[in-house]
Amino acid sequence: PSAVVVPLLAGPDNALLRRIRQAVKHSGSAAELTDVLGPHPLLAEALHVRLSEAGLARADRARLFTVATAADGIILATVGGAEAAQAGGITGMLLSARLAVPVMAAALDEDGAVLRVAEQLRSAGSSRLALAPYLIGPEVAADLPAAAAEEAECAAAEPLGAYPAVGKLVLSKYATVLGIKLQQPSPALR
């Protein structure tokens, strides 16, 4: 291909992907469009770090220290409707395994979805909830995750943004399209 387009989306968002496909088609180039970045274990790692940075999760579960503000239930907030929430559930399971707390996905672009998931988590025994935006960039208005967290009466971490794992996933998608096998660094260099 003359170009490779990697959508900076953690999960499927059909409306946005349709616009990207149209832009690629109308560009007149022989560009190839890859899949979205998630679900992927690296995105679960990035969500864990963002929650840790906000004081909502232990930085490393192998270290046996506690964080007083750590959440005991996580709302994985995505965009793209029910399909995106379902796909986000896979990354949510990976995050749940890392944190040993329940994680449920909700679509920010579905009215009341975040609040419904918050109520489900609370009815299952979670009392300190956190919202983990499963977003990379400007998929939604910048204030939407904060507004959803406020409605659900919970704290919120920052979106994934430019976390290094996102760059690794973009490189991997790009290399796959071009048939390039990426070398893994030796364990001593990691």
Coordinates of N, CA and C in Angstrom, one line a residue:
P1 N 0.8 -1.2 0.0 CA 0.0 0.0 0.0 C 0.9 1.3 0.0
S2 N 0.3 2.3 -0.5 CA 1.0 3.6 -0.5 C 1.0 4.2 0.9
A3 N 0.1 3.8 1.7 CA 0.0 4.4 3.1 C -0.7 3.3 3.9
V4 N -0.5 3.4 5.2 CA -1.2 2.6 6.2 C -1.9 3.5 7.2
V5 N -3.1 3.3 7.3 CA -3.9 4.1 8.3 C -4.3 3.3 9.5
V6 N -3.8 3.7 10.6 CA -4.1 3.0 11.9 C -5.0 3.8 12.7
P7 N -6.3 3.5 12.8 CA -7.2 4.3 13.6 C -6.8 4.3 15.1
L8 N -6.6 5.4 15.7 CA -6.3 5.5 17.1 C -7.5 5.4 17.9
L9 N -8.1 4.2 17.9 CA -9.3 3.8 18.7 C -9.0 2.6 19.5
A10 N -9.4 2.6 20.7 CA -9.2 1.4 21.6 C -10.1 0.3 21.2
G11 N -11.3 0.7 20.7 CA -12.3 -0.3 20.4 C -13.1 0.1 19.2
P12 N -14.0 -0.7 18.7 CA -14.8 -0.4 17.5 C -15.8 0.8 17.8
D13 N -15.8 1.7 16.8 CA -16.8 2.8 16.8 C -17.2 2.9 15.4
N14 N -18.3 2.2 15.0 CA -18.7 2.1 13.6 C -18.9 3.4 12.9
A15 N -19.5 4.4 13.6 CA -19.7 5.7 13.0 C -18.4 6.3 12.6
L16 N -17.5 6.3 13.5 CA -16.2 6.9 13.3 C -15.4 6.1 12.3
L17 N -15.4 4.8 12.3 CA -14.7 4.0 11.4 C -15.3 4.2 9.9
R18 N -16.5 4.4 9.8 CA -17.2 4.7 8.5 C -16.6 6.0 7.9
R19 N -16.5 7.0 8.8 CA -15.9 8.3 8.3 C -14.4 8.1 7.9
I20 N -13.7 7.3 8.7 CA -12.3 7.1 8.3 C -12.2 6.3 7.0
R21 N -13.0 5.3 6.8 CA -13.0 4.5 5.6 C -13.3 5.4 4.4
Q22 N -14.3 6.3 4.6 CA -14.6 7.3 3.5 C -13.5 8.2 3.2
A23 N -12.8 8.7 4.2 CA -11.7 9.6 4.0 C -10.5 8.9 3.2
V24 N -10.3 7.6 3.6 CA -9.2 6.8 2.9 C -9.7 6.6 1.5
K25 N -10.9 6.2 1.3 CA -11.4 6.0 -0.1 C -11.3 7.2 -1.0
H26 N -11.7 8.4 -0.4 CA -11.7 9.6 -1.2 C -10.3 10.3 -1.3
S27 N -9.3 9.7 -0.6 CA -8.0 10.2 -0.7 C -7.3 9.9 -2.1
G28 N -7.9 8.9 -2.7 CA -7.3 8.5 -4.0 C -6.0 7.7 -3.9
S29 N -5.6 7.4 -2.7 CA -4.4 6.7 -2.6 C -4.7 5.2 -2.4
A30 N -3.7 4.4 -2.5 CA -3.8 2.9 -2.2 C -3.6 2.6 -0.8
A31 N -4.2 3.4 0.1 CA -3.9 3.2 1.5 C -4.7 2.0 2.1
E32 N -4.1 1.4 3.1 CA -4.8 0.3 3.7 C -5.1 0.6 5.1
L33 N -6.4 0.3 5.5 CA -6.8 0.6 6.9 C -6.7 -0.6 7.8
T34 N -6.1 -0.5 9.0 CA -6.0 -1.6 9.9 C -7.2 -1.6 10.8
D35 N -7.2 -2.7 11.6 CA -8.2 -2.8 12.7 C -7.9 -1.8 13.8
V36 N -8.9 -1.6 14.7 CA -8.6 -0.7 15.9 C -7.6 -1.4 16.8
L37 N -7.1 -0.7 17.8 CA -6.0 -1.2 18.6 C -6.4 -2.3 19.6
G38 N -7.7 -2.2 20.1 CA -8.1 -3.2 21.1 C -9.1 -4.2 20.7
P39 N -9.4 -5.1 21.5 CA -8.8 -5.3 22.9 C -7.4 -5.9 22.8
H40 N -6.6 -5.5 23.8 CA -5.3 -6.0 23.9 C -4.7 -5.9 25.3
P41 N -3.9 -6.8 25.7 CA -3.3 -6.8 27.1 C -2.5 -5.5 27.4
L42 N -1.9 -4.9 26.3 CA -1.1 -3.7 26.5 C -2.1 -2.5 26.9
L43 N -3.3 -2.6 26.4 CA -4.3 -1.5 26.8 C -4.7 -1.7 28.2
A44 N -4.8 -3.0 28.7 CA -5.2 -3.2 30.1 C -4.1 -2.7 31.0
E45 N -2.8 -2.9 30.5 CA -1.7 -2.4 31.3 C -1.7 -0.8 31.4
A46 N -2.0 -0.2 30.2 CA -2.1 1.3 30.2 C -3.2 1.8 31.1
L47 N -4.4 1.1 31.1 CA -5.5 1.5 32.0 C -5.1 1.4 33.4
H48 N -4.4 0.3 33.8 CA -3.9 0.1 35.1 C -3.0 1.3 35.5
V49 N -2.1 1.7 34.6 CA -1.2 2.8 35.0 C -1.9 4.1 35.1
R50 N -2.9 4.3 34.3 CA -3.7 5.6 34.4 C -4.4 5.6 35.7
L51 N -5.0 4.4 36.1 CA -5.7 4.4 37.4 C -4.7 4.6 38.5
S52 N -3.5 4.0 38.4 CA -2.5 4.2 39.5 C -2.1 5.6 39.6
E53 N -1.9 6.3 38.5 CA -1.5 7.7 38.5 C -2.5 8.6 39.2
A54 N -3.8 8.2 39.1 CA -4.9 8.9 39.8 C -5.1 8.5 41.2
G55 N -4.3 7.5 41.7 CA -4.4 7.0 43.0 C -5.6 6.1 43.2
L56 N -6.1 5.5 42.1 CA -7.3 4.7 42.2 C -7.0 3.2 42.1
A57 N -5.7 2.8 42.0 CA -5.3 1.4 42.0 C -3.8 1.3 42.4
R58 N -3.5 0.2 43.0 CA -2.1 -0.1 43.3 C -1.2 0.0 42.1
A59 N -0.1 0.5 42.2 CA 0.8 0.7 41.0 C 1.3 -0.7 40.6
D60 N 1.5 -1.6 41.5 CA 2.0 -3.0 41.2 C 1.4 -3.9 42.2
R61 N 0.6 -4.9 41.7 CA 0.0 -5.8 42.6 C 0.9 -6.7 43.2
A62 N 2.1 -6.9 42.7 CA 3.1 -7.8 43.3 C 3.7 -7.2 44.6
R63 N 3.6 -5.8 44.7 CA 4.1 -5.2 45.9 C 2.8 -5.1 46.9
L64 N 3.0 -5.6 48.1 CA 1.9 -5.8 48.9 C 1.6 -4.5 49.8
F65 N 1.4 -3.4 49.1 CA 1.0 -2.2 49.8 C -0.4 -1.8 49.4
T66 N -1.0 -1.0 50.2 CA -2.4 -0.7 49.8 C -2.4 0.8 49.5
V67 N -3.4 1.2 48.7 CA -3.7 2.6 48.4 C -5.1 2.9 49.0
A68 N -5.1 3.8 49.9 CA -6.3 4.1 50.6 C -7.5 4.5 49.7
T69 N -7.2 5.1 48.6 CA -8.2 5.6 47.7 C -8.5 4.6 46.6
A70 N -7.8 3.4 46.6 CA -8.0 2.4 45.5 C -9.5 2.1 45.4
A71 N -9.9 2.0 44.1 CA -11.3 1.6 43.8 C -11.5 0.1 44.0
D72 N -12.7 -0.2 44.3 CA -13.0 -1.7 44.4 C -14.0 -2.1 43.3
G73 N -14.1 -1.2 42.3 CA -14.9 -1.5 41.2 C -14.6 -0.5 40.1
I74 N -14.4 -1.0 38.9 CA -14.0 -0.1 37.8 C -15.0 -0.1 36.7
I75 N -15.4 1.1 36.2 CA -16.2 1.2 35.0 C -15.3 1.6 33.8
L76 N -15.2 0.7 32.9 CA -14.4 0.9 31.7 C -15.2 1.7 30.7
A77 N -15.0 2.9 30.5 CA -15.8 3.8 29.7 C -15.3 3.9 28.3
T78 N -16.1 3.5 27.3 CA -15.6 3.5 25.9 C -16.7 4.2 25.1
V79 N -16.4 4.4 23.8 CA -17.4 4.9 22.9 C -17.6 4.0 21.7
G80 N -18.8 4.1 21.1 CA -19.1 3.2 20.0 C -20.3 2.3 20.3
G81 N -21.0 2.6 21.3 CA -22.3 1.9 21.6 C -22.0 0.6 22.2
A82 N -23.1 -0.3 22.1 CA -23.0 -1.6 22.8 C -21.9 -2.5 22.2
E83 N -21.6 -2.4 20.9 CA -20.6 -3.2 20.4 C -19.2 -2.9 21.0
A84 N -19.0 -1.6 21.1 CA -17.7 -1.2 21.7 C -17.6 -1.6 23.2
A85 N -18.8 -1.5 23.9 CA -18.8 -1.9 25.3 C -18.5 -3.4 25.4
Q86 N -19.1 -4.2 24.5 CA -18.8 -5.6 24.6 C -17.4 -5.9 24.3
A87 N -16.8 -5.3 23.3 CA -15.4 -5.5 23.0 C -14.5 -5.0 24.1
G88 N -14.9 -3.9 24.7 CA -14.2 -3.3 25.9 C -14.2 -4.3 27.1
G89 N -15.2 -5.1 27.1 CA -15.3 -6.1 28.2 C -14.2 -7.1 28.2
I90 N -13.6 -7.3 27.1 CA -12.4 -8.2 27.0 C -11.2 -7.6 27.7
T91 N -11.0 -6.3 27.3 CA -9.9 -5.6 28.0 C -10.2 -5.5 29.5
G92 N -11.5 -5.3 29.8 CA -11.9 -5.2 31.2 C -11.6 -6.4 32.0
M93 N -11.8 -7.6 31.4 CA -11.4 -8.9 32.0 C -9.9 -8.9 32.3
L94 N -9.1 -8.4 31.4 CA -7.7 -8.4 31.6 C -7.3 -7.4 32.7
L95 N -8.0 -6.3 32.7 CA -7.7 -5.3 33.8 C -8.2 -5.9 35.1
S96 N -9.3 -6.5 35.2 CA -9.8 -7.1 36.4 C -8.8 -8.1 37.0
A97 N -8.2 -8.9 36.1 CA -7.2 -9.9 36.5 C -6.0 -9.2 37.1
R98 N -5.6 -8.1 36.6 CA -4.5 -7.3 37.1 C -4.8 -6.7 38.4
L99 N -6.0 -6.2 38.6 CA -6.3 -5.4 39.8 C -7.1 -6.2 40.9
A100 N -7.6 -7.4 40.5 CA -8.4 -8.2 41.4 C -9.6 -7.5 41.9
V101 N -10.2 -6.7 41.1 CA -11.5 -6.1 41.4 C -12.4 -6.2 40.1
P102 N -13.7 -6.1 40.3 CA -14.6 -6.2 39.2 C -14.5 -5.0 38.2
V103 N -14.5 -5.3 36.9 CA -14.5 -4.3 35.9 C -15.6 -4.5 34.9
M104 N -16.4 -3.5 34.7 CA -17.5 -3.6 33.7 C -17.4 -2.5 32.7
A105 N -17.7 -2.8 31.5 CA -17.6 -1.8 30.4 C -19.0 -1.1 30.2
A106 N -18.9 0.2 29.8 CA -20.1 1.0 29.5 C -19.7 2.0 28.4
A107 N -20.7 2.2 27.5 CA -20.5 3.1 26.4 C -20.9 4.6 26.9
L108 N -19.9 5.5 26.8 CA -20.1 6.9 27.1 C -21.2 7.5 26.2
D109 N -21.3 7.0 25.0 CA -22.2 7.6 24.0 C -23.6 7.0 24.1
E110 N -23.9 6.2 25.1 CA -25.3 5.6 25.3 C -25.8 6.3 26.6
D111 N -26.9 7.0 26.5 CA -27.5 7.7 27.6 C -27.7 6.8 28.8
G112 N -27.1 7.1 30.0 CA -27.3 6.4 31.2 C -26.6 5.1 31.4
A113 N -25.8 4.7 30.4 CA -25.0 3.4 30.4 C -24.0 3.4 31.6
V114 N -23.3 4.5 31.8 CA -22.3 4.5 32.8 C -23.0 4.4 34.2
L115 N -24.1 5.2 34.4 CA -24.8 5.1 35.6 C -25.4 3.7 35.9
R116 N -25.9 3.1 34.9 CA -26.4 1.7 35.0 C -25.3 0.7 35.5
V117 N -24.1 0.8 34.9 CA -23.0 0.0 35.3 C -22.6 0.3 36.7
A118 N -22.6 1.6 37.0 CA -22.2 1.9 38.4 C -23.2 1.3 39.4
E119 N -24.5 1.4 39.1 CA -25.5 0.8 40.0 C -25.3 -0.8 40.1
Q120 N -24.9 -1.4 39.0 CA -24.7 -2.9 39.0 C -23.5 -3.2 39.9
L121 N -22.4 -2.4 39.7 CA -21.2 -2.7 40.6 C -21.5 -2.4 42.0
R122 N -22.3 -1.4 42.3 CA -22.6 -1.1 43.7 C -23.5 -2.2 44.3
S123 N -24.5 -2.7 43.5 CA -25.4 -3.7 44.0 C -24.6 -5.1 44.2
A124 N -23.4 -5.2 43.5 CA -22.6 -6.4 43.7 C -21.6 -6.2 44.8
G125 N -21.6 -5.1 45.5 CA -20.8 -4.9 46.7 C -19.7 -3.9 46.6
S126 N -19.5 -3.3 45.4 CA -18.4 -2.3 45.3 C -18.9 -1.0 45.8
S127 N -18.1 -0.3 46.6 CA -18.5 1.0 47.1 C -17.6 2.2 46.7
R128 N -16.4 1.9 46.3 CA -15.5 2.9 45.8 C -15.2 2.7 44.3
L129 N -16.0 3.3 43.5 CA -15.9 3.1 42.0 C -14.9 4.1 41.4
A130 N -14.4 3.7 40.2 CA -13.6 4.6 39.4 C -13.9 4.4 38.0
L131 N -13.9 5.4 37.2 CA -14.1 5.4 35.8 C -12.7 5.4 35.1
A132 N -12.5 4.4 34.2 CA -11.3 4.3 33.5 C -11.6 4.5 32.0
P133 N -11.3 5.7 31.5 CA -11.7 6.0 30.1 C -10.8 5.2 29.1
Y134 N -11.5 4.3 28.4 CA -10.9 3.4 27.4 C -10.9 4.2 26.1
L135 N -10.2 5.3 26.1 CA -10.1 6.2 25.0 C -8.7 6.6 24.8
I136 N -8.4 6.9 23.5 CA -7.0 7.3 23.2 C -6.9 8.8 23.0
G137 N -7.8 9.3 22.2 CA -7.7 10.7 21.8 C -9.0 11.4 21.9
P138 N -9.3 12.1 20.8 CA -10.5 13.0 20.8 C -11.7 12.2 20.3
E139 N -11.9 11.0 20.7 CA -13.1 10.2 20.2 C -14.4 10.9 20.7
V140 N -14.3 11.5 21.9 CA -15.5 12.2 22.4 C -15.1 13.5 23.0
A141 N -16.1 14.4 23.3 CA -15.8 15.7 23.9 C -15.0 15.4 25.2
A142 N -14.0 16.3 25.4 CA -13.0 16.1 26.5 C -13.7 16.1 27.8
D143 N -14.9 16.7 28.0 CA -15.6 16.8 29.3 C -16.5 15.6 29.5
L144 N -16.8 14.8 28.5 CA -17.7 13.7 28.6 C -17.3 12.7 29.7
P145 N -16.1 12.2 29.8 CA -15.7 11.2 30.8 C -15.9 11.8 32.2
A146 N -15.5 13.1 32.4 CA -15.7 13.7 33.7 C -17.1 13.8 34.1
A147 N -18.0 14.2 33.1 CA -19.4 14.3 33.4 C -20.0 13.0 33.7
A148 N -19.6 11.9 33.0 CA -20.1 10.6 33.3 C -19.7 10.1 34.7
A149 N -18.4 10.4 35.1 CA -17.9 10.1 36.4 C -18.7 10.8 37.5
E150 N -19.0 12.1 37.2 CA -19.8 12.9 38.2 C -21.2 12.3 38.4
E151 N -21.8 12.0 37.2 CA -23.2 11.4 37.3 C -23.2 10.1 38.1
A152 N -22.1 9.3 37.9 CA -22.0 8.0 38.6 C -21.4 8.1 40.0
E153 N -21.1 9.3 40.4 CA -20.5 9.6 41.7 C -19.3 8.8 41.9
C154 N -18.3 8.9 41.0 CA -17.1 8.2 41.2 C -15.9 9.0 40.7
A155 N -14.7 8.6 41.0 CA -13.5 9.3 40.6 C -13.2 8.8 39.2
A156 N -12.3 9.5 38.5 CA -12.0 9.1 37.1 C -10.5 9.3 36.9
A157 N -9.9 8.4 36.1 CA -8.5 8.4 35.6 C -8.5 9.2 34.3
E158 N -7.3 9.5 33.9 CA -7.1 10.1 32.6 C -7.3 9.1 31.4
P159 N -7.7 9.5 30.2 CA -7.7 8.6 29.1 C -6.3 8.0 28.8
L160 N -6.3 7.0 28.0 CA -5.0 6.4 27.6 C -4.0 7.3 27.0
G161 N -4.5 8.1 26.1 CA -3.6 9.1 25.5 C -2.4 8.6 24.8
A162 N -1.3 9.2 25.1 CA 0.0 8.9 24.4 C 0.8 7.9 25.3
Y163 N 0.2 7.0 26.0 CA 0.9 6.0 26.8 C 1.7 5.1 25.8
P164 N 2.9 4.7 26.2 CA 3.8 4.0 25.3 C 3.2 2.8 24.6
A165 N 2.4 2.1 25.4 CA 1.8 0.8 24.8 C 0.9 1.1 23.6
V166 N 0.3 2.3 23.5 CA -0.5 2.7 22.3 C 0.5 2.8 21.1
G167 N 1.6 3.4 21.3 CA 2.6 3.5 20.2 C 3.1 2.1 19.8
K168 N 3.3 1.2 20.7 CA 3.7 -0.2 20.4 C 2.6 -0.9 19.5
L169 N 1.4 -0.7 19.9 CA 0.3 -1.3 19.2 C 0.1 -0.7 17.8
V170 N 0.3 0.6 17.6 CA 0.3 1.3 16.3 C 1.4 0.7 15.4
L171 N 2.6 0.6 16.0 CA 3.7 0.1 15.2 C 3.4 -1.4 14.8
S172 N 2.9 -2.2 15.7 CA 2.6 -3.5 15.4 C 1.5 -3.7 14.3
K173 N 0.5 -2.9 14.3 CA -0.5 -2.9 13.2 C 0.1 -2.5 11.9
Y174 N 0.9 -1.4 11.9 CA 1.6 -0.9 10.7 C 2.5 -2.0 10.1
A175 N 3.3 -2.6 11.0 CA 4.3 -3.6 10.5 C 3.6 -4.8 10.0
T176 N 2.5 -5.2 10.6 CA 1.7 -6.4 10.1 C 1.2 -6.2 8.7
V177 N 0.7 -5.0 8.4 CA 0.2 -4.7 7.1 C 1.3 -4.8 6.0
L178 N 2.5 -4.3 6.4 CA 3.6 -4.3 5.5 C 4.4 -5.6 5.5
G179 N 4.0 -6.6 6.3 CA 4.7 -7.9 6.4 C 6.0 -7.8 7.0
I180 N 6.2 -6.8 7.9 CA 7.5 -6.7 8.6 C 7.4 -7.4 10.0
K181 N 8.4 -8.3 10.2 CA 8.4 -9.0 11.5 C 9.3 -8.1 12.5
L182 N 8.6 -7.7 13.5 CA 9.3 -6.9 14.5 C 10.2 -7.7 15.4
Q183 N 11.4 -7.3 15.7 CA 12.2 -8.0 16.7 C 11.8 -7.6 18.1
Q184 N 11.8 -8.6 18.9 CA 11.6 -8.4 20.4 C 12.9 -8.1 21.0
P185 N 13.0 -7.1 21.9 CA 14.2 -6.9 22.7 C 14.5 -8.1 23.6
S186 N 15.8 -8.4 23.8 CA 16.2 -9.5 24.7 C 15.7 -9.1 26.1
P187 N 15.5 -10.1 26.9 CA 15.0 -9.9 28.3 C 15.9 -9.0 29.1
A188 N 17.2 -9.0 28.8 CA 18.2 -8.2 29.5 C 18.0 -6.7 29.2
L189 N 17.5 -6.4 28.0 CA 17.3 -5.0 27.6 C 16.0 -4.4 27.9
R190 N 15.1 -5.1 28.4 CA 13.7 -4.6 28.7 C 13.7 -3.7 29.9

